[in-house]
mmCIF file of C-alpha atoms and ligand atoms in Angstrom:
data_model
loop_
_atom_site.group_PDB
_atom_site.id
_atom_site.type_symbol
_atom_site.label_atom_id
_atom_site.label_comp_id
_atom_site.label_asym_id
_atom_site.label_seq_id
_atom_site.Cartn_x
_atom_site.Cartn_y
_atom_site.Cartn_z
ATOM 1 C CA UNK A 13 -2.468 70.079 52.896
ATOM 2 C CA UNK A 14 -0.291 67.860 50.824
ATOM 3 C CA UNK A 15 -0.763 69.160 47.312
ATOM 4 C CA UNK A 16 0.764 66.159 45.673
ATOM 5 C CA UNK A 17 -1.471 63.651 47.437
ATOM 6 C CA UNK A 18 -4.484 65.830 46.874
ATOM 7 C CA UNK A 19 -3.666 66.071 43.213
ATOM 8 C CA UNK A 20 -3.181 62.340 42.861
ATOM 9 C CA UNK A 21 -6.427 61.550 44.593
ATOM 10 C CA UNK A 22 -8.562 64.102 42.843
ATOM 11 C CA UNK A 23 -6.942 64.034 39.438
ATOM 12 C CA UNK A 24 -7.202 60.280 38.828
ATOM 13 C CA UNK A 25 -4.229 60.497 36.488
ATOM 14 C CA UNK A 26 -2.150 57.526 35.380
ATOM 15 C CA UNK A 27 0.456 56.543 32.823
ATOM 16 C CA UNK A 28 2.084 53.389 31.468
ATOM 17 C CA UNK A 29 5.027 52.964 29.108
ATOM 18 C CA UNK A 30 6.835 50.126 27.342
ATOM 19 C CA UNK A 31 10.238 49.711 25.746
ATOM 20 C CA UNK A 32 9.472 46.551 23.790
ATOM 21 C CA UNK A 33 8.115 43.067 24.464
ATOM 22 C CA UNK A 34 10.341 40.076 24.609
ATOM 23 C CA UNK A 35 13.654 40.760 26.254
ATOM 24 C CA UNK A 36 17.232 39.728 26.401
ATOM 25 C CA UNK A 37 17.205 36.368 28.197
ATOM 26 C CA UNK A 38 17.485 36.876 31.935
ATOM 27 C CA UNK A 39 20.610 34.702 31.872
ATOM 28 C CA UNK A 40 22.270 37.117 29.460
ATOM 29 C CA UNK A 41 21.227 40.298 31.204
ATOM 30 C CA UNK A 42 24.008 41.924 33.196
ATOM 31 C CA UNK A 43 23.349 44.067 36.247
ATOM 32 C CA UNK A 44 24.756 47.058 34.444
ATOM 33 C CA UNK A 45 22.584 46.609 31.370
ATOM 34 C CA UNK A 46 19.493 46.036 33.454
ATOM 35 C CA UNK A 47 20.209 49.201 35.423
ATOM 36 C CA UNK A 48 20.509 51.063 32.127
ATOM 37 C CA UNK A 49 17.194 49.781 30.815
ATOM 38 C CA UNK A 50 15.523 50.672 34.095
ATOM 39 C CA UNK A 51 16.975 54.158 33.944
ATOM 40 C CA UNK A 52 15.597 54.590 30.415
ATOM 41 C CA UNK A 53 12.165 53.516 31.636
ATOM 42 C CA UNK A 54 12.317 55.603 34.803
ATOM 43 C CA UNK A 55 13.288 58.778 32.957
ATOM 44 C CA UNK A 56 10.524 58.320 30.398
ATOM 45 C CA UNK A 57 7.967 57.575 33.114
ATOM 46 C CA UNK A 58 8.936 60.647 35.142
ATOM 47 C CA UNK A 59 8.741 62.995 32.174
ATOM 48 C CA UNK A 60 5.229 61.895 31.223
ATOM 49 C CA UNK A 61 3.935 61.674 34.773
ATOM 50 C CA UNK A 62 5.248 65.145 35.670
ATOM 51 C CA UNK A 63 3.207 66.587 32.805
ATOM 52 C CA UNK A 64 0.069 64.853 34.103
ATOM 53 C CA UNK A 65 0.746 65.969 37.685
ATOM 54 C CA UNK A 66 1.028 69.549 36.550
ATOM 55 C CA UNK A 67 -2.369 69.261 34.917
ATOM 56 C CA UNK A 68 -1.036 68.788 31.381
ATOM 57 C CA UNK A 69 -2.771 66.730 28.708
ATOM 58 C CA UNK A 70 -2.360 63.003 28.177
ATOM 59 C CA UNK A 71 -1.387 63.798 24.587
ATOM 60 C CA UNK A 72 1.612 65.843 25.727
ATOM 61 C CA UNK A 73 2.479 63.226 28.341
ATOM 62 C CA UNK A 74 2.616 60.273 25.928
ATOM 63 C CA UNK A 75 4.548 62.321 23.395
ATOM 64 C CA UNK A 76 7.128 63.340 26.020
ATOM 65 C CA UNK A 77 7.575 59.796 27.356
ATOM 66 C CA UNK A 78 7.999 58.321 23.883
ATOM 67 C CA UNK A 79 10.370 61.119 22.870
ATOM 68 C CA UNK A 80 12.520 60.349 25.899
ATOM 69 C CA UNK A 81 12.755 56.677 24.868
ATOM 70 C CA UNK A 82 13.475 57.651 21.238
ATOM 71 C CA UNK A 83 16.511 59.519 22.558
ATOM 72 C CA UNK A 84 17.666 56.553 24.642
ATOM 73 C CA UNK A 85 19.919 54.310 22.483
ATOM 74 C CA UNK A 86 18.987 50.961 24.058
ATOM 75 C CA UNK A 87 15.410 51.114 22.784
ATOM 76 C CA UNK A 88 14.578 50.378 19.153
ATOM 77 C CA UNK A 89 13.101 53.741 18.198
ATOM 78 C CA UNK A 90 14.586 57.075 17.183
ATOM 79 C CA UNK A 91 18.307 57.046 17.979
ATOM 80 C CA UNK A 92 18.431 53.299 18.727
ATOM 81 C CA UNK A 93 16.570 52.197 15.590
ATOM 82 C CA UNK A 94 17.602 48.941 13.902
ATOM 83 C CA UNK A 95 18.979 48.614 10.353
ATOM 84 C CA UNK A 96 16.796 47.526 7.431
ATOM 85 C CA UNK A 97 18.013 45.258 4.594
ATOM 86 C CA UNK A 98 19.708 48.188 2.859
ATOM 87 C CA UNK A 99 21.603 49.206 5.963
ATOM 88 C CA UNK A 100 19.368 52.213 6.501
ATOM 89 C CA UNK A 101 16.962 53.304 9.228
ATOM 90 C CA UNK A 102 13.277 53.576 8.436
ATOM 91 C CA UNK A 103 11.185 54.629 11.395
ATOM 92 C CA UNK A 104 7.442 54.471 12.091
ATOM 93 C CA UNK A 105 5.343 56.234 14.742
ATOM 94 C CA UNK A 106 1.769 57.157 15.594
ATOM 95 C CA UNK A 107 -0.223 59.010 18.217
ATOM 96 C CA UNK A 108 -3.943 59.231 19.015
ATOM 97 C CA UNK A 109 -6.080 61.468 21.222
ATOM 98 C CA UNK A 110 -9.074 59.692 22.742
ATOM 99 C CA UNK A 111 -11.177 62.788 23.315
ATOM 100 C CA UNK A 112 -11.541 63.692 19.635
ATOM 101 C CA UNK A 113 -10.285 60.511 17.955
ATOM 102 C CA UNK A 114 -7.727 62.671 16.177
ATOM 103 C CA UNK A 115 -4.629 60.762 15.097
ATOM 104 C CA UNK A 116 -1.276 61.318 13.420
ATOM 105 C CA UNK A 117 1.026 58.732 11.895
ATOM 106 C CA UNK A 118 4.264 58.536 9.981
ATOM 107 C CA UNK A 119 6.073 55.645 8.338
ATOM 108 C CA UNK A 120 9.380 54.838 6.672
ATOM 109 C CA UNK A 121 11.071 58.106 7.593
ATOM 110 C CA UNK A 122 14.819 58.572 7.908
ATOM 111 C CA UNK A 123 16.905 61.144 9.779
ATOM 112 C CA UNK A 124 13.968 62.411 11.823
ATOM 113 C CA UNK A 125 15.251 62.735 15.402
ATOM 114 C CA UNK A 126 11.852 62.151 17.009
ATOM 115 C CA UNK A 127 9.267 60.488 14.757
ATOM 116 C CA UNK A 128 6.633 60.820 17.503
ATOM 117 C CA UNK A 129 6.929 64.606 17.373
ATOM 118 C CA UNK A 130 6.401 64.431 13.624
ATOM 119 C CA UNK A 131 3.337 62.187 14.076
ATOM 120 C CA UNK A 132 1.835 64.653 16.542
ATOM 121 C CA UNK A 133 2.579 67.568 14.224
ATOM 122 C CA UNK A 134 0.860 65.747 11.349
ATOM 123 C CA UNK A 135 -2.149 65.275 13.606
ATOM 124 C CA UNK A 136 -2.263 68.912 14.647
ATOM 125 C CA UNK A 137 -1.079 70.786 11.577
ATOM 126 C CA UNK A 138 -2.142 68.819 8.520
ATOM 127 C CA UNK A 139 -5.528 67.724 7.223
ATOM 128 C CA UNK A 140 -4.160 64.196 6.950
ATOM 129 C CA UNK A 141 -3.655 61.363 9.389
ATOM 130 C CA UNK A 142 -0.789 59.455 7.787
ATOM 131 C CA UNK A 143 2.266 60.642 5.839
ATOM 132 C CA UNK A 144 5.183 58.491 4.688
ATOM 133 C CA UNK A 145 8.722 58.682 3.323
ATOM 134 C CA UNK A 146 9.808 61.807 1.432
ATOM 135 C CA UNK A 147 6.387 63.407 1.777
ATOM 136 C CA UNK A 148 6.570 63.098 5.542
ATOM 137 C CA UNK A 149 10.158 64.366 5.542
ATOM 138 C CA UNK A 150 9.227 67.372 3.446
ATOM 139 C CA UNK A 151 6.337 68.128 5.793
ATOM 140 C CA UNK A 152 8.806 67.802 8.689
ATOM 141 C CA UNK A 153 11.154 70.361 7.150
ATOM 142 C CA UNK A 154 8.346 72.805 6.543
ATOM 143 C CA UNK A 155 7.238 72.465 10.153
ATOM 144 C CA UNK A 156 10.628 72.859 11.825
ATOM 145 C CA UNK A 157 10.975 69.228 12.961
ATOM 146 C CA UNK A 158 14.481 68.311 14.099
ATOM 147 C CA UNK A 159 16.648 66.213 11.744
ATOM 148 C CA UNK A 160 19.851 64.282 12.544
ATOM 149 C CA UNK A 161 22.526 62.899 10.227
ATOM 150 C CA UNK A 162 23.126 59.156 9.700
ATOM 151 C CA UNK A 163 25.937 59.104 12.266
ATOM 152 C CA UNK A 164 23.475 59.996 15.023
ATOM 153 C CA UNK A 165 21.543 56.778 14.343
ATOM 154 C CA UNK A 166 24.629 54.550 14.000
ATOM 155 C CA UNK A 167 25.046 51.992 16.746
ATOM 156 C CA UNK A 168 27.638 49.186 16.765
ATOM 157 C CA UNK A 169 25.357 46.613 18.371
ATOM 158 C CA UNK A 170 22.578 47.252 15.890
ATOM 159 C CA UNK A 171 25.083 47.125 13.025
ATOM 160 C CA UNK A 172 26.383 43.730 14.176
ATOM 161 C CA UNK A 173 22.811 42.421 14.490
ATOM 162 C CA UNK A 174 22.226 43.434 10.888
ATOM 163 C CA UNK A 175 25.573 42.035 9.654
ATOM 164 C CA UNK A 176 24.688 38.610 11.029
ATOM 165 C CA UNK A 177 21.597 38.271 8.858
ATOM 166 C CA UNK A 178 21.934 40.824 6.108
ATOM 167 C CA UNK A 179 22.658 38.322 3.330
ATOM 168 C CA UNK A 180 19.810 36.068 4.331
ATOM 169 C CA UNK A 181 16.189 36.436 3.463
ATOM 170 C CA UNK A 182 15.198 36.629 7.095
ATOM 171 C CA UNK A 183 14.333 39.621 9.162
ATOM 172 C CA UNK A 184 14.201 39.685 12.887
ATOM 173 C CA UNK A 185 12.857 41.472 15.824
ATOM 174 C CA UNK A 186 15.290 43.636 17.620
ATOM 175 C CA UNK A 187 17.936 41.633 19.480
ATOM 176 C CA UNK A 188 16.984 38.170 18.289
ATOM 177 C CA UNK A 189 20.461 36.725 18.588
ATOM 178 C CA UNK A 190 19.418 33.117 18.551
ATOM 179 C CA UNK A 191 16.248 31.116 18.319
ATOM 180 C CA UNK A 192 15.596 31.481 22.012
ATOM 181 C CA UNK A 193 16.438 35.095 22.615
ATOM 182 C CA UNK A 194 13.958 37.479 21.141
ATOM 183 C CA UNK A 195 13.530 41.073 22.009
ATOM 184 C CA UNK A 196 10.899 43.139 20.329
ATOM 185 C CA UNK A 197 11.847 46.751 20.074
ATOM 186 C CA UNK A 198 9.435 49.644 19.868
ATOM 187 C CA UNK A 199 8.493 52.095 22.580
ATOM 188 C CA UNK A 200 5.080 53.319 23.610
ATOM 189 C CA UNK A 201 3.051 55.201 26.180
ATOM 190 C CA UNK A 202 -0.598 55.484 27.239
ATOM 191 C CA UNK A 203 -1.990 58.020 29.687
ATOM 192 C CA UNK A 204 -5.117 59.402 31.340
ATOM 193 C CA UNK A 205 -5.104 63.086 32.281
ATOM 194 C CA UNK A 206 -7.049 65.045 34.889
ATOM 195 C CA UNK A 207 -9.724 65.948 32.341
ATOM 196 C CA UNK A 208 -10.398 62.257 31.748
ATOM 197 C CA UNK A 209 -8.799 62.265 28.313
ATOM 198 C CA UNK A 210 -6.912 59.208 27.104
ATOM 199 C CA UNK A 211 -3.970 59.167 24.653
ATOM 200 C CA UNK A 212 -1.663 56.576 23.148
ATOM 201 C CA UNK A 213 1.664 56.859 21.299
ATOM 202 C CA UNK A 214 4.026 54.296 19.743
ATOM 203 C CA UNK A 215 7.363 54.576 17.901
ATOM 204 C CA UNK A 216 9.767 52.045 16.368
ATOM 205 C CA UNK A 217 12.715 51.319 14.117
ATOM 206 C CA UNK A 218 10.890 48.120 13.109
ATOM 207 C CA UNK A 219 12.727 44.847 12.604
ATOM 208 C CA UNK A 220 16.394 44.206 11.770
ATOM 209 C CA UNK A 221 16.916 43.464 8.057
ATOM 210 C CA UNK A 222 13.251 44.203 7.328
ATOM 211 C CA UNK A 223 12.639 44.774 3.650
ATOM 212 C CA UNK A 224 13.135 48.322 2.478
ATOM 213 C CA UNK A 225 9.634 49.826 2.565
ATOM 214 C CA UNK A 226 8.201 47.336 5.075
ATOM 215 C CA UNK A 227 5.753 48.939 7.486
ATOM 216 C CA UNK A 228 4.731 47.273 10.752
ATOM 217 C CA UNK A 229 1.808 47.786 13.101
ATOM 218 C CA UNK A 230 3.303 50.725 14.993
ATOM 219 C CA UNK A 231 2.088 53.550 12.741
ATOM 220 C CA UNK A 232 -1.229 51.891 11.928
ATOM 221 C CA UNK A 233 -4.064 53.372 13.927
ATOM 222 C CA UNK A 234 -6.065 50.470 15.330
ATOM 223 C CA UNK A 235 -3.254 47.934 14.989
ATOM 224 C CA UNK A 236 -0.330 49.290 17.052
ATOM 225 C CA UNK A 237 -1.971 52.368 18.582
ATOM 226 C CA UNK A 238 -5.498 53.368 19.560
ATOM 227 C CA UNK A 239 -7.196 55.731 22.022
ATOM 228 C CA UNK A 240 -10.869 56.386 22.684
ATOM 229 C CA UNK A 241 -12.237 58.155 25.766
ATOM 230 C CA UNK A 242 -15.185 55.742 25.824
ATOM 231 C CA UNK A 243 -12.940 52.748 26.334
ATOM 232 C CA UNK A 244 -9.157 52.791 26.583
ATOM 233 C CA UNK A 245 -5.761 53.780 25.184
ATOM 234 C CA UNK A 246 -3.496 51.017 23.849
ATOM 235 C CA UNK A 247 0.100 50.821 22.578
ATOM 236 C CA UNK A 248 1.493 47.558 21.193
ATOM 237 C CA UNK A 249 4.848 45.893 20.683
ATOM 238 C CA UNK A 250 5.578 42.601 18.981
ATOM 239 C CA UNK A 251 5.629 40.866 15.621
ATOM 240 C CA UNK A 252 4.014 43.643 13.590
ATOM 241 C CA UNK A 253 2.596 41.521 10.789
ATOM 242 C CA UNK A 254 0.520 39.508 13.263
ATOM 243 C CA UNK A 255 -0.539 42.626 15.143
ATOM 244 C CA UNK A 256 -1.757 44.192 11.898
ATOM 245 C CA UNK A 257 -3.738 41.087 10.989
ATOM 246 C CA UNK A 258 -5.284 41.025 14.468
ATOM 247 C CA UNK A 259 -5.974 44.780 14.576
ATOM 248 C CA UNK A 260 -4.906 44.435 18.181
ATOM 249 C CA UNK A 261 -5.340 47.902 19.688
ATOM 250 C CA UNK A 262 -8.795 48.519 18.199
ATOM 251 C CA UNK A 263 -9.879 44.984 19.004
ATOM 252 C CA UNK A 264 -9.230 45.590 22.700
ATOM 253 C CA UNK A 265 -11.274 48.793 22.558
ATOM 254 C CA UNK A 266 -14.098 47.047 20.675
ATOM 255 C CA UNK A 267 -14.267 44.167 23.127
ATOM 256 C CA UNK A 268 -14.843 46.750 25.854
ATOM 257 C CA UNK A 269 -17.277 48.879 23.874
ATOM 258 C CA UNK A 270 -19.404 46.214 22.214
ATOM 259 C CA UNK A 271 -18.969 43.221 24.498
ATOM 260 C CA UNK A 272 -18.760 45.015 27.809
ATOM 261 C CA UNK A 273 -15.487 43.373 28.795
ATOM 262 C CA UNK A 274 -13.269 45.016 31.396
ATOM 263 C CA UNK A 275 -9.865 46.283 30.294
ATOM 264 C CA UNK A 276 -8.049 43.328 31.790
ATOM 265 C CA UNK A 277 -10.481 40.803 30.271
ATOM 266 C CA UNK A 278 -10.140 42.356 26.823
ATOM 267 C CA UNK A 279 -6.337 42.503 27.007
ATOM 268 C CA UNK A 280 -6.087 38.953 28.286
ATOM 269 C CA UNK A 281 -8.323 37.598 25.540
ATOM 270 C CA UNK A 282 -6.409 39.372 22.753
ATOM 271 C CA UNK A 283 -2.868 38.762 24.043
ATOM 272 C CA UNK A 284 -3.232 35.248 25.424
ATOM 273 C CA UNK A 285 -5.863 33.762 23.139
ATOM 274 C CA UNK A 286 -6.392 35.517 19.810
ATOM 275 C CA UNK A 287 -2.749 36.436 19.205
ATOM 276 C CA UNK A 288 -1.414 33.102 20.408
ATOM 277 C CA UNK A 289 -3.708 31.273 17.976
ATOM 278 C CA UNK A 290 -2.076 32.953 14.993
ATOM 279 C CA UNK A 291 1.443 32.901 16.428
ATOM 280 C CA UNK A 292 1.571 36.577 17.333
ATOM 281 C CA UNK A 293 4.229 37.170 19.942
ATOM 282 C CA UNK A 294 4.376 40.451 21.857
ATOM 283 C CA UNK A 295 2.530 42.598 24.329
ATOM 284 C CA UNK A 296 0.441 45.671 25.029
ATOM 285 C CA UNK A 297 0.110 48.467 27.537
ATOM 286 C CA UNK A 298 -3.337 49.940 28.113
ATOM 287 C CA UNK A 299 -5.238 52.320 30.382
ATOM 288 C CA UNK A 300 -9.001 52.660 30.600
ATOM 289 C CA UNK A 301 -11.140 55.694 31.363
ATOM 290 C CA UNK A 302 -11.206 54.751 35.064
ATOM 291 C CA UNK A 303 -7.412 54.727 35.242
ATOM 292 C CA UNK A 304 -7.100 50.945 35.372
ATOM 293 C CA UNK A 305 -3.782 49.840 33.889
ATOM 294 C CA UNK A 306 -2.982 46.652 32.009
ATOM 295 C CA UNK A 307 0.562 45.567 31.067
ATOM 296 C CA UNK A 308 0.211 42.225 29.337
ATOM 297 C CA UNK A 309 2.498 40.123 27.112
ATOM 298 C CA UNK A 310 2.864 36.581 25.831
ATOM 299 C CA UNK A 311 6.626 36.838 25.332
ATOM 300 C CA UNK A 312 9.361 36.213 27.885
ATOM 301 C CA UNK A 313 9.296 39.776 29.095
ATOM 302 C CA UNK A 314 8.407 43.344 28.270
ATOM 303 C CA UNK A 315 10.234 46.472 29.353
ATOM 304 C CA UNK A 316 7.437 48.266 31.146
ATOM 305 C CA UNK A 317 6.598 50.828 33.785
ATOM 306 C CA UNK A 318 3.565 52.633 35.152
ATOM 307 C CA UNK A 319 2.216 54.993 37.782
ATOM 308 C CA UNK A 320 -1.329 54.219 38.866
ATOM 309 C CA UNK A 321 -4.051 56.561 40.092
ATOM 310 C CA UNK A 322 -2.780 56.293 43.679
ATOM 311 C CA UNK A 323 0.669 57.409 42.571
ATOM 312 C CA UNK A 324 2.099 53.897 42.960
ATOM 313 C CA UNK A 325 5.040 53.248 40.649
ATOM 314 C CA UNK A 326 5.894 49.943 38.981
ATOM 315 C CA UNK A 327 8.881 49.032 36.788
ATOM 316 C CA UNK A 328 9.651 45.542 35.472
ATOM 317 C CA UNK A 329 11.321 43.663 32.648
ATOM 318 C CA UNK A 330 10.592 39.947 33.098
ATOM 319 C CA UNK A 331 7.530 38.086 34.283
ATOM 320 C CA UNK A 332 7.276 38.416 38.031
HETATM 321 N N1 LIG B 417 5.835 46.018 16.272
HETATM 322 C C1 LIG B 417 7.084 46.453 15.711
HETATM 323 C C2 LIG B 417 7.091 46.206 14.238
HETATM 324 O O1 LIG B 417 6.613 45.175 13.805
HETATM 325 C C3 LIG B 417 8.266 45.771 16.273
HETATM 326 C C4 LIG B 417 8.349 45.713 17.744
HETATM 327 O O2 LIG B 417 7.399 45.923 18.461
HETATM 328 O O3 LIG B 417 9.451 45.433 18.185
HETATM 329 O O4 LIG B 417 7.633 47.000 13.509
#
């Protein structure tokens, strides 16, 4: 008996990840860079999927996949986080468990190696959902969360991106190097485990030259991240202000719960209709309780990957 096939068939597990919506223009992408991005996605996908295959929880799987991308310098989260308008890194992250609706979130933290680990620890070890800044950092210290010095987060490319706009009043999504080349940063993962539990996790460095103290959609439960066993798990990437105003992740869940839409109908409506109408560029990854996967975006591309319930793997950057 082939254990792996048996597991895949019986377990009904699946996972999807993203490394940001909007991408470097295809014309500017080199083979080497593309191979690097794909490796970052592949590694993160494998780590999360292995946990699910071994019978682990979706919560552990999404945490592990996001942590892997936080450690990968090309993605705008953790180590690869962009600079804010003071030349510092302020990171946001959140995680949610669909079985219990428990959630953990953190915003505007510096020097935390893996903000997603901190978000999960807040969920599991504090009576709160959301901690920010020094309070979150103090909680991190007390709970043995790993810190790194500023040098760990320094990256020449990110520094140049900041230098180009630092004296202006503008802020930009990761890798916007001209009006036509936008890349949204942020990483995220959604998963369904063998017990039928859904989880979602998202982590970001935000936007280059963002105002000190600015918080995007990523750590906001319901905007950038949401999971509910009755409906779906969602992780977003894109222009955070518009995603907050559209309460994107919860909206997708609500359209399923209250309007009876399928996952793909709900995602399509939010990404290609509601968001477009208010100028919200970006994308989402989502999985429903039946292991259906949706990877949808209204930008030029989205770094994305998934393994479906039949064990079929998919990795892509641009529109097909
Ligand atoms: N949504 C993130 C934010 O606004 C940015 C991104 O997805 O790239 O902070």
